[in-house]
Amino acid sequence: MENGSNNFHLIIVAAGKGERAGGPVPKQYAQLGGRTVLRRTIEAFLPLPALASLRVVIAADHHSLYAQATDGLDLPSPIIGGQSRAESVRNGLDALQADANDIVLIHDAARPFIDSDDIRALLSAVGETGAATLGAPVADTLRRDDGHYVDRNGLFAIQTPQAFRLGMLRAALAAQDDLQATDESSIMTAQGVQVTLVPGKRSNFKITTPEDLAMAEALLTARTRFETRSGTGFDVHAFAAEDAEHIRICGLDIPHTRRLDGHSDADVGLHALTDALLGAMALGDIGQHFPPSDPQWKGASSDRFLRHAVDLVQKAGARIVNLDLTLICEAPKIGPHRTAMQAEIARICGLAPHRVSVKATTTERLGFTGRQEGIAAQAIANLELPYDPA
Ligand code: CTP
Ligand code: MG
């Protein structure tokens, strides 16, 4: 534990289902520029020297999502939340080992844009009064659904973190039974406790709807400096000796009398693209990630290799700007399949087809491709990567 008057304990409530936001995972586990919302929220507090302890409250069935989101962070085990936010806060407080005079902050996992200056302002306010919350002035004219307008003058949208002397908060929660209350400052106020309002920033909004997630992504992008990266890939596969009915190129089985030889499905196009992406990230090459000596890749469908490279790009918070692939062969003719190849690569990479180009050329019958001994492919990938001065 640190010394100093501003030390605080932090409980981050992350046990909700995120129903309004929808999406494949609850919003606190949604990716925001390569990191989950929850991780961003946690990392907003970790550098603060006054942070004495941090506990995250999660849903019982989110253990593996939580483990992934906090991978590499040194945190105590999570606390299991309840059916409502209020219950989750209670469970967090029950697990907290601190003195009645200590300051505890309660913060929504769904507010990743909390600003350290606002946390400091909140801490200094709570030091004086024992109860304080952030709130942002309401900017819009307000109307209820019964048609009545509400004067917005002096109105604030209450946010988190909210800060309290632990003893005061415990007493207030013990004395109330409304488990549907959406925050602690309203419970305290209902019991006659004066809660200091600390004006905060509107950027500390609570991600609630799919639109909020999109706004969060946009805000993050606007605050991040990106740099452009390019990577090239080159691959060759020889034709197999025996006759065939199809050849696999760019994820498609194209009618052809010969197929390519290789340990995996020998998809020369996807291999070149995979190497281009790995090259742009400076993360080695396809052989390093999927050694041909490893039996698990025998006959493997190469979309898995490409997808793996795309996952690494996304993990780094990077974005694929475009991919351009040139197939070098006399046969089969690529032209009739070009659009389908573009579409398939775009599908594998989660890109719009206009970001993917597939071209083809012969070598005028010169060299090994000219003699139809094999097919070559070369690719370039352009990425935007968050700028790292290191
Ligand atoms: N929360 C929680 N336990 C609950 C409900 C909510 O810890 N039983 C947390 C959420 O994870 C979120 C914060 O409280 O960080 C604010 O709640 P809200 O925005 O309502 O999130 P959800 O309940 O997850 O979303 P929804 O109401 O749309 O399902
Ligand atoms: Mg909720």
Short mmCIF file of C-alpha atoms and ligand atoms in Angstrom, two decimals:
data_model
loop_
_atom_site.label_atom_id
_atom_site.label_comp_id
_atom_site.label_asym_id
_atom_site.label_seq_id
_atom_site.Cartn_x
_atom_site.Cartn_y
_atom_site.Cartn_z
CA MET A 1 0.00 0.00 0.00
CA GLU A 2 1.09 3.49 -0.81
CA ASN A 3 1.30 6.34 1.63
CA GLY A 4 -0.48 9.61 1.06
CA SER A 5 -3.90 11.09 1.58
CA ASN A 6 -5.24 10.41 -1.91
CA ASN A 7 -4.84 6.63 -1.92
CA PHE A 8 -7.86 4.79 -3.13
CA HIS A 9 -9.27 1.32 -3.73
CA LEU A 10 -10.99 0.67 -7.03
CA ILE A 11 -13.86 -1.63 -7.92
CA ILE A 12 -14.60 -1.96 -11.62
CA VAL A 13 -18.03 -3.47 -12.28
CA ALA A 14 -17.96 -5.58 -15.42
CA ALA A 15 -20.57 -8.25 -14.69
CA GLY A 16 -23.29 -6.98 -17.04
CA LYS A 17 -24.64 -8.73 -20.10
CA GLY A 18 -24.37 -5.71 -22.38
CA GLU A 19 -27.74 -6.52 -23.91
CA ARG A 20 -28.39 -3.09 -25.41
CA ALA A 21 -25.04 -3.06 -27.17
CA GLY A 22 -25.63 -6.51 -28.65
CA GLY A 23 -22.65 -7.98 -30.48
CA PRO A 24 -20.96 -11.37 -30.30
CA VAL A 25 -19.53 -10.74 -26.80
CA PRO A 26 -20.73 -8.47 -23.95
CA LYS A 27 -19.62 -4.90 -24.64
CA GLN A 28 -16.93 -4.84 -21.93
CA TYR A 29 -15.19 -7.61 -23.88
CA ALA A 30 -15.66 -5.98 -27.29
CA GLN A 31 -12.46 -5.06 -29.13
CA LEU A 32 -11.61 -1.40 -29.24
CA GLY A 33 -8.52 -0.75 -31.35
CA GLY A 34 -7.01 -4.15 -30.62
CA ARG A 35 -7.73 -4.19 -26.88
CA THR A 36 -10.94 -4.96 -25.06
CA VAL A 37 -13.03 -2.19 -23.51
CA LEU A 38 -12.40 -3.69 -20.06
CA ARG A 39 -8.64 -3.76 -20.53
CA ARG A 40 -8.64 -0.13 -21.64
CA THR A 41 -10.67 0.77 -18.55
CA ILE A 42 -8.29 -1.09 -16.24
CA GLU A 43 -5.24 0.40 -17.94
CA ALA A 44 -6.60 3.91 -17.44
CA PHE A 45 -6.14 3.45 -13.67
CA LEU A 46 -3.03 1.26 -13.41
CA PRO A 47 -0.48 4.09 -13.81
CA LEU A 48 -1.97 6.12 -10.93
CA PRO A 49 0.42 5.97 -7.96
CA ALA A 50 -2.47 6.44 -5.52
CA LEU A 51 -4.14 3.20 -6.61
CA ALA A 52 -3.96 0.97 -3.52
CA SER A 53 -5.97 -1.99 -4.85
CA LEU A 54 -8.07 -2.90 -7.86
CA ARG A 55 -10.74 -5.59 -8.07
CA VAL A 56 -12.86 -6.36 -11.12
CA VAL A 57 -16.36 -7.77 -10.70
CA ILE A 58 -17.33 -10.14 -13.50
CA ALA A 59 -20.16 -12.50 -14.41
CA ALA A 60 -19.68 -16.15 -13.44
CA ASP A 61 -19.75 -17.27 -17.07
CA HIS A 62 -17.20 -14.69 -18.27
CA HIS A 63 -14.09 -16.27 -16.73
CA SER A 64 -12.39 -17.10 -19.99
CA LEU A 65 -13.30 -13.76 -21.60
CA TYR A 66 -11.87 -12.06 -18.53
CA ALA A 67 -8.69 -14.14 -18.60
CA GLN A 68 -8.13 -13.24 -22.26
CA ALA A 69 -8.90 -9.55 -21.71
CA THR A 70 -6.48 -9.23 -18.78
CA ASP A 71 -3.74 -11.48 -20.11
CA GLY A 72 -0.37 -10.31 -18.80
CA LEU A 73 -1.80 -7.90 -16.21
CA ASP A 74 -0.98 -8.56 -12.58
CA LEU A 75 -4.44 -8.48 -10.98
CA PRO A 76 -6.04 -10.27 -8.04
CA SER A 77 -8.72 -12.81 -8.90
CA PRO A 78 -12.02 -11.33 -10.10
CA ILE A 79 -15.10 -11.16 -7.92
CA ILE A 80 -18.34 -12.69 -9.14
CA GLY A 81 -21.13 -10.15 -9.67
CA GLY A 82 -24.89 -10.36 -9.34
CA GLN A 83 -28.05 -9.90 -11.38
CA SER A 84 -28.03 -6.11 -11.14
CA ARG A 85 -25.26 -3.55 -11.14
CA ALA A 86 -26.08 -2.75 -7.50
CA GLU A 87 -25.59 -6.40 -6.54
CA SER A 88 -22.31 -6.49 -8.39
CA VAL A 89 -21.13 -3.42 -6.49
CA ARG A 90 -22.17 -5.06 -3.23
CA ASN A 91 -20.25 -8.21 -4.03
CA GLY A 92 -17.23 -6.10 -4.84
CA LEU A 93 -17.49 -4.21 -1.57
CA ASP A 94 -17.97 -7.43 0.41
CA ALA A 95 -14.67 -8.70 -0.93
CA LEU A 96 -12.83 -5.44 -0.30
CA GLN A 97 -10.39 -5.43 2.59
CA ALA A 98 -10.00 -1.85 3.62
CA ASP A 99 -10.65 0.53 6.50
CA ALA A 100 -13.88 2.45 6.93
CA ASN A 101 -11.97 5.67 6.38
CA ASP A 102 -10.37 4.50 3.14
CA ILE A 103 -11.55 5.88 -0.18
CA VAL A 104 -13.16 3.48 -2.64
CA LEU A 105 -13.93 4.30 -6.25
CA ILE A 106 -16.66 2.46 -8.14
CA HIS A 107 -16.27 2.55 -11.91
CA ASP A 108 -18.18 1.07 -14.85
CA ALA A 109 -16.11 -1.18 -17.08
CA ALA A 110 -18.08 0.34 -19.95
CA ARG A 111 -16.37 3.75 -19.54
CA PRO A 112 -12.91 3.22 -21.01
CA PHE A 113 -12.24 6.92 -21.74
CA ILE A 114 -11.94 8.01 -18.12
CA ASP A 115 -9.39 10.79 -17.94
CA SER A 116 -6.68 10.82 -15.26
CA ASP A 117 -7.17 14.54 -14.55
CA ASP A 118 -10.83 13.85 -13.79
CA ILE A 119 -9.88 10.99 -11.46
CA ARG A 120 -7.51 13.33 -9.62
CA ALA A 121 -10.22 16.00 -9.33
CA LEU A 122 -12.63 13.39 -7.97
CA LEU A 123 -10.06 12.19 -5.43
CA SER A 124 -9.43 15.65 -4.12
CA ALA A 125 -13.19 16.30 -3.80
CA VAL A 126 -13.89 13.07 -1.94
CA GLY A 127 -11.04 13.80 0.44
CA GLU A 128 -12.98 16.81 1.63
CA THR A 129 -16.55 15.51 1.76
CA GLY A 130 -16.43 11.71 1.80
CA ALA A 131 -18.73 11.33 -1.24
CA ALA A 132 -18.21 12.60 -4.79
CA THR A 133 -19.12 11.71 -8.34
CA LEU A 134 -18.19 12.80 -11.81
CA GLY A 135 -20.95 14.25 -13.94
CA ALA A 136 -21.02 16.02 -17.29
CA PRO A 137 -23.23 19.06 -17.96
CA VAL A 138 -26.20 18.16 -20.15
CA ALA A 139 -25.91 19.91 -23.51
CA ASP A 140 -29.17 18.90 -25.21
CA THR A 141 -32.62 20.29 -24.62
CA LEU A 142 -34.51 17.66 -22.64
CA ARG A 143 -38.06 16.43 -23.18
CA ARG A 144 -39.89 13.62 -21.42
CA ASP A 145 -41.96 11.16 -23.40
CA ASP A 146 -45.14 12.74 -21.92
CA GLY A 147 -44.26 15.82 -23.99
CA HIS A 148 -43.04 17.97 -21.10
CA TYR A 149 -39.77 19.78 -21.46
CA VAL A 150 -37.25 19.77 -18.63
CA ASP A 151 -35.04 22.76 -18.07
CA ARG A 152 -31.54 21.50 -18.76
CA ASN A 153 -30.01 24.40 -16.92
CA GLY A 154 -27.88 23.04 -14.11
CA LEU A 155 -28.51 19.42 -15.11
CA PHE A 156 -25.70 16.91 -15.13
CA ALA A 157 -25.47 13.41 -16.52
CA ILE A 158 -23.99 11.39 -13.69
CA GLN A 159 -20.99 9.25 -14.56
CA THR A 160 -18.52 7.03 -12.82
CA PRO A 161 -16.10 6.79 -11.13
CA GLN A 162 -17.89 7.68 -7.94
CA ALA A 163 -15.81 7.99 -4.82
CA PHE A 164 -16.75 7.41 -1.20
CA ARG A 165 -15.35 6.79 2.22
CA LEU A 166 -15.86 3.06 2.49
CA GLY A 167 -17.68 3.24 5.83
CA MET A 168 -20.18 5.78 4.53
CA LEU A 169 -20.87 3.76 1.39
CA ARG A 170 -21.31 0.50 3.29
CA ALA A 171 -23.71 2.16 5.71
CA ALA A 172 -25.75 3.68 2.88
CA LEU A 173 -26.02 0.42 0.96
CA ALA A 174 -26.95 -1.51 4.11
CA ALA A 175 -29.78 0.94 4.78
CA GLN A 176 -31.39 0.70 1.34
CA ASP A 177 -33.08 -2.18 -0.41
CA ASP A 178 -33.49 -0.87 -3.97
CA LEU A 179 -31.28 -3.25 -5.88
CA GLN A 180 -32.32 -1.59 -9.15
CA ALA A 181 -30.59 1.71 -8.35
CA THR A 182 -28.30 2.54 -11.26
CA ASP A 183 -25.60 4.20 -9.20
CA GLU A 184 -24.29 4.78 -5.69
CA SER A 185 -24.46 8.59 -5.68
CA SER A 186 -28.27 8.46 -5.99
CA ILE A 187 -28.49 5.99 -3.10
CA MET A 188 -26.30 8.18 -0.93
CA THR A 189 -28.26 11.29 -1.87
CA ALA A 190 -31.57 9.55 -1.10
CA GLN A 191 -30.24 8.98 2.39
CA GLY A 192 -29.38 12.58 2.91
CA VAL A 193 -25.66 12.34 2.26
CA GLN A 194 -24.23 15.31 0.41
CA VAL A 195 -22.49 14.04 -2.73
CA THR A 196 -20.08 16.51 -4.32
CA LEU A 197 -20.45 16.82 -8.06
CA VAL A 198 -17.19 17.06 -9.94
CA PRO A 199 -17.69 18.25 -13.52
CA GLY A 200 -16.23 15.67 -15.89
CA LYS A 201 -15.79 15.24 -19.61
CA ARG A 202 -18.47 14.01 -21.97
CA SER A 203 -15.90 11.71 -23.51
CA ASN A 204 -16.25 9.59 -20.37
CA PHE A 205 -19.51 8.25 -21.80
CA LYS A 206 -20.83 4.81 -20.96
CA ILE A 207 -20.74 2.48 -23.95
CA THR A 208 -24.33 1.31 -24.05
CA THR A 209 -25.53 0.86 -27.65
CA PRO A 210 -23.91 -0.37 -30.88
CA GLU A 211 -23.68 3.29 -31.89
CA ASP A 212 -21.68 4.00 -28.72
CA LEU A 213 -19.25 1.25 -29.65
CA ALA A 214 -18.81 2.84 -33.08
CA MET A 215 -18.30 6.27 -31.45
CA ALA A 216 -15.74 4.77 -29.08
CA GLU A 217 -13.86 3.31 -32.02
CA ALA A 218 -13.95 6.66 -33.81
CA LEU A 219 -12.77 8.56 -30.73
CA LEU A 220 -9.92 6.15 -30.23
CA THR A 221 -8.88 6.41 -33.87
CA ALA A 222 -8.99 10.19 -33.70
CA ARG A 223 -6.71 10.14 -30.64
CA THR A 224 -4.26 7.63 -32.05
CA ARG A 225 -1.41 8.52 -34.36
CA PHE A 226 -1.05 5.90 -37.07
CA GLU A 227 1.87 5.01 -39.28
CA THR A 228 1.76 3.16 -42.58
CA ARG A 229 3.45 -0.19 -42.94
CA SER A 230 3.95 -2.33 -46.05
CA GLY A 231 4.94 -5.96 -46.36
CA THR A 232 5.62 -8.14 -49.37
CA GLY A 233 5.12 -11.85 -49.80
CA PHE A 234 6.34 -14.28 -52.43
CA ASP A 235 5.57 -17.96 -52.85
CA VAL A 236 6.06 -20.76 -55.36
CA HIS A 237 4.51 -24.20 -55.58
CA ALA A 238 5.33 -26.86 -58.15
CA PHE A 239 2.60 -28.77 -59.96
CA ALA A 240 2.06 -32.28 -58.63
CA ALA A 241 3.01 -35.10 -60.97
CA GLU A 242 -0.39 -36.79 -61.09
CA ASP A 243 -3.52 -35.54 -62.86
CA ALA A 244 -6.20 -33.71 -60.90
CA GLU A 245 -9.64 -32.18 -61.34
CA HIS A 246 -9.13 -28.98 -59.39
CA ILE A 247 -6.45 -26.56 -58.35
CA ARG A 248 -6.73 -24.55 -55.13
CA ILE A 249 -5.91 -20.87 -55.60
CA CYS A 250 -7.02 -18.00 -53.34
CA GLY A 251 -9.32 -20.26 -51.37
CA LEU A 252 -11.17 -21.51 -54.47
CA ASP A 253 -11.14 -24.89 -56.17
CA ILE A 254 -10.82 -24.06 -59.86
CA PRO A 255 -11.37 -26.77 -62.49
CA HIS A 256 -7.91 -27.69 -63.84
CA THR A 257 -6.10 -30.85 -64.85
CA ARG A 258 -3.25 -30.29 -62.43
CA ARG A 259 -2.97 -29.34 -58.80
CA LEU A 260 -0.16 -27.81 -56.81
CA ASP A 261 2.09 -29.82 -54.56
CA GLY A 262 2.70 -28.81 -50.97
CA HIS A 263 2.49 -29.78 -47.35
CA SER A 264 -0.71 -27.80 -46.81
CA ASP A 265 -3.29 -27.27 -49.58
CA ALA A 266 -0.49 -25.43 -51.48
CA ASP A 267 -2.60 -22.32 -51.99
CA VAL A 268 0.14 -20.17 -53.43
CA GLY A 269 -2.00 -17.01 -53.46
CA LEU A 270 -3.03 -17.15 -49.81
CA HIS A 271 0.53 -18.00 -48.78
CA ALA A 272 1.93 -14.90 -50.49
CA LEU A 273 -0.77 -12.77 -48.84
CA THR A 274 -0.07 -14.29 -45.41
CA ASP A 275 3.63 -13.48 -45.75
CA ALA A 276 2.83 -9.94 -46.88
CA LEU A 277 0.81 -9.34 -43.71
CA LEU A 278 3.43 -10.93 -41.47
CA GLY A 279 6.05 -8.85 -43.24
CA ALA A 280 4.19 -5.61 -42.63
CA MET A 281 4.01 -6.48 -38.93
CA ALA A 282 7.65 -7.67 -38.87
CA LEU A 283 6.42 -10.93 -37.38
CA GLY A 284 8.48 -13.45 -39.33
CA ASP A 285 7.10 -15.62 -42.10
CA ILE A 286 4.52 -18.30 -42.68
CA GLY A 287 7.06 -21.11 -42.19
CA GLN A 288 7.81 -19.85 -38.70
CA HIS A 289 4.17 -19.68 -37.70
CA PHE A 290 3.15 -22.94 -39.40
CA PRO A 291 6.26 -25.14 -39.76
CA PRO A 292 5.93 -27.63 -42.66
CA SER A 293 7.54 -30.18 -40.32
CA ASP A 294 4.47 -30.00 -38.06
CA PRO A 295 2.01 -32.74 -39.04
CA GLN A 296 -0.98 -30.68 -37.91
CA TRP A 297 -0.61 -28.48 -41.03
CA LYS A 298 -0.61 -31.41 -43.45
CA GLY A 299 -3.33 -30.72 -46.01
CA ALA A 300 -4.42 -27.66 -43.97
CA SER A 301 -6.70 -25.19 -45.67
CA SER A 302 -4.60 -22.05 -46.09
CA ASP A 303 -7.39 -19.68 -45.13
CA ARG A 304 -6.39 -20.57 -41.56
CA PHE A 305 -2.89 -19.18 -42.15
CA LEU A 306 -4.22 -15.97 -43.63
CA ARG A 307 -6.78 -15.59 -40.88
CA HIS A 308 -4.06 -16.06 -38.28
CA ALA A 309 -2.07 -13.21 -39.82
CA VAL A 310 -5.19 -11.02 -39.86
CA ASP A 311 -5.77 -11.81 -36.17
CA LEU A 312 -2.23 -10.67 -35.38
CA VAL A 313 -2.85 -7.44 -37.28
CA GLN A 314 -6.03 -6.82 -35.31
CA LYS A 315 -4.39 -7.67 -32.00
CA ALA A 316 -1.89 -4.91 -32.64
CA GLY A 317 -4.73 -2.45 -33.18
CA ALA A 318 -3.74 -2.18 -36.85
CA ARG A 319 -5.97 -1.97 -39.90
CA ILE A 320 -5.45 -3.45 -43.34
CA VAL A 321 -5.65 -0.68 -45.92
CA ASN A 322 -5.29 -2.89 -49.00
CA LEU A 323 -3.95 -6.15 -50.34
CA ASP A 324 -2.65 -6.64 -53.87
CA LEU A 325 -1.80 -10.06 -55.25
CA THR A 326 -0.23 -11.08 -58.56
CA LEU A 327 -0.45 -14.70 -59.68
CA ILE A 328 2.21 -15.74 -62.17
CA CYS A 329 1.23 -18.68 -64.37
CA GLU A 330 0.40 -19.73 -67.93
CA ALA A 331 -2.57 -21.79 -66.79
CA PRO A 332 -5.17 -21.95 -65.41
CA LYS A 333 -6.57 -18.67 -66.69
CA ILE A 334 -7.14 -16.44 -63.64
CA GLY A 335 -9.33 -13.78 -65.31
CA PRO A 336 -12.64 -15.67 -65.10
CA HIS A 337 -12.09 -16.29 -61.36
CA ARG A 338 -10.62 -12.95 -60.39
CA THR A 339 -13.78 -11.46 -58.86
CA ALA A 340 -14.57 -14.61 -56.90
CA MET A 341 -10.97 -14.71 -55.61
CA GLN A 342 -11.18 -11.09 -54.54
CA ALA A 343 -14.42 -11.84 -52.71
CA GLU A 344 -13.00 -14.91 -50.99
CA ILE A 345 -9.85 -13.13 -49.79
CA ALA A 346 -11.99 -10.24 -48.57
CA ARG A 347 -14.23 -12.69 -46.70
CA ILE A 348 -11.31 -14.43 -45.00
CA CYS A 349 -9.77 -11.10 -43.98
CA GLY A 350 -13.03 -9.40 -43.01
CA LEU A 351 -12.41 -6.65 -45.58
CA ALA A 352 -14.53 -4.90 -48.16
CA PRO A 353 -13.75 -6.41 -51.60
CA HIS A 354 -12.55 -3.05 -52.94
CA ARG A 355 -9.55 -3.32 -50.59
CA VAL A 356 -8.42 -6.53 -52.28
CA SER A 357 -6.88 -6.80 -55.74
CA VAL A 358 -6.07 -9.98 -57.64
CA LYS A 359 -4.04 -9.75 -60.84
CA ALA A 360 -2.37 -12.33 -63.05
CA THR A 361 0.38 -12.45 -65.60
CA THR A 362 2.25 -15.03 -67.65
CA THR A 363 6.02 -14.89 -68.08
CA GLU A 364 5.75 -15.22 -71.87
CA ARG A 365 6.57 -18.92 -71.56
CA LEU A 366 9.93 -18.09 -70.00
CA GLY A 367 11.26 -19.70 -66.85
CA PHE A 368 9.64 -22.32 -64.63
CA THR A 369 6.22 -20.72 -64.74
CA GLY A 370 6.54 -20.43 -68.51
CA ARG A 371 7.35 -24.13 -68.74
CA GLN A 372 4.31 -24.78 -66.54
CA GLU A 373 6.33 -26.44 -63.80
CA GLY A 374 4.66 -24.42 -61.11
CA ILE A 375 2.91 -21.21 -60.09
CA ALA A 376 4.38 -18.18 -58.37
CA ALA A 377 2.56 -15.47 -56.47
CA GLN A 378 3.63 -12.14 -55.07
CA ALA A 379 1.68 -9.87 -52.78
CA ILE A 380 1.85 -6.57 -51.01
CA ALA A 381 -0.07 -5.57 -47.90
CA ASN A 382 -0.46 -2.04 -46.61
CA LEU A 383 -1.44 -1.49 -42.99
CA GLU A 384 -2.11 1.35 -40.64
CA LEU A 385 -0.54 0.66 -37.27
CA PRO A 386 -0.75 2.73 -34.08
CA TYR A 387 2.49 4.72 -33.94
CA ASP A 388 5.05 3.29 -31.55
CA PRO A 389 8.01 5.64 -31.05
CA ALA A 390 10.14 2.81 -29.59
N1 CTP B 1 -22.89 -4.33 -14.42
C1 CTP B 1 -22.50 -5.28 -13.50
N2 CTP B 1 -23.39 -6.23 -13.06
C2 CTP B 1 -24.65 -6.25 -13.56
C3 CTP B 1 -25.07 -5.28 -14.49
C4 CTP B 1 -24.16 -4.32 -14.90
O1 CTP B 1 -21.36 -5.29 -13.05
N3 CTP B 1 -25.48 -7.21 -13.15
C5 CTP B 1 -21.90 -3.36 -14.91
C6 CTP B 1 -21.73 -3.42 -16.42
O2 CTP B 1 -20.81 -4.45 -16.79
C7 CTP B 1 -21.26 -2.03 -16.78
C8 CTP B 1 -21.87 -1.16 -15.68
O3 CTP B 1 -22.33 -2.05 -14.67
O4 CTP B 1 -19.86 -1.90 -16.75
C9 CTP B 1 -22.99 -0.29 -16.21
O5 CTP B 1 -24.11 -1.09 -16.57
P1 CTP B 1 -24.80 -1.12 -18.01
O6 CTP B 1 -24.25 -0.03 -18.85
O7 CTP B 1 -26.25 -1.23 -17.81
O8 CTP B 1 -24.21 -2.50 -18.61
P2 CTP B 1 -24.98 -3.83 -18.91
O9 CTP B 1 -25.93 -4.15 -17.83
O10 CTP B 1 -23.94 -4.84 -19.22
O11 CTP B 1 -25.74 -3.48 -20.27
P3 CTP B 1 -27.29 -3.71 -20.61
O12 CTP B 1 -28.05 -3.02 -19.52
O13 CTP B 1 -27.47 -3.11 -21.95
O14 CTP B 1 -27.50 -5.21 -20.61
MG MG B 2 -27.59 -2.83 -17.36
#
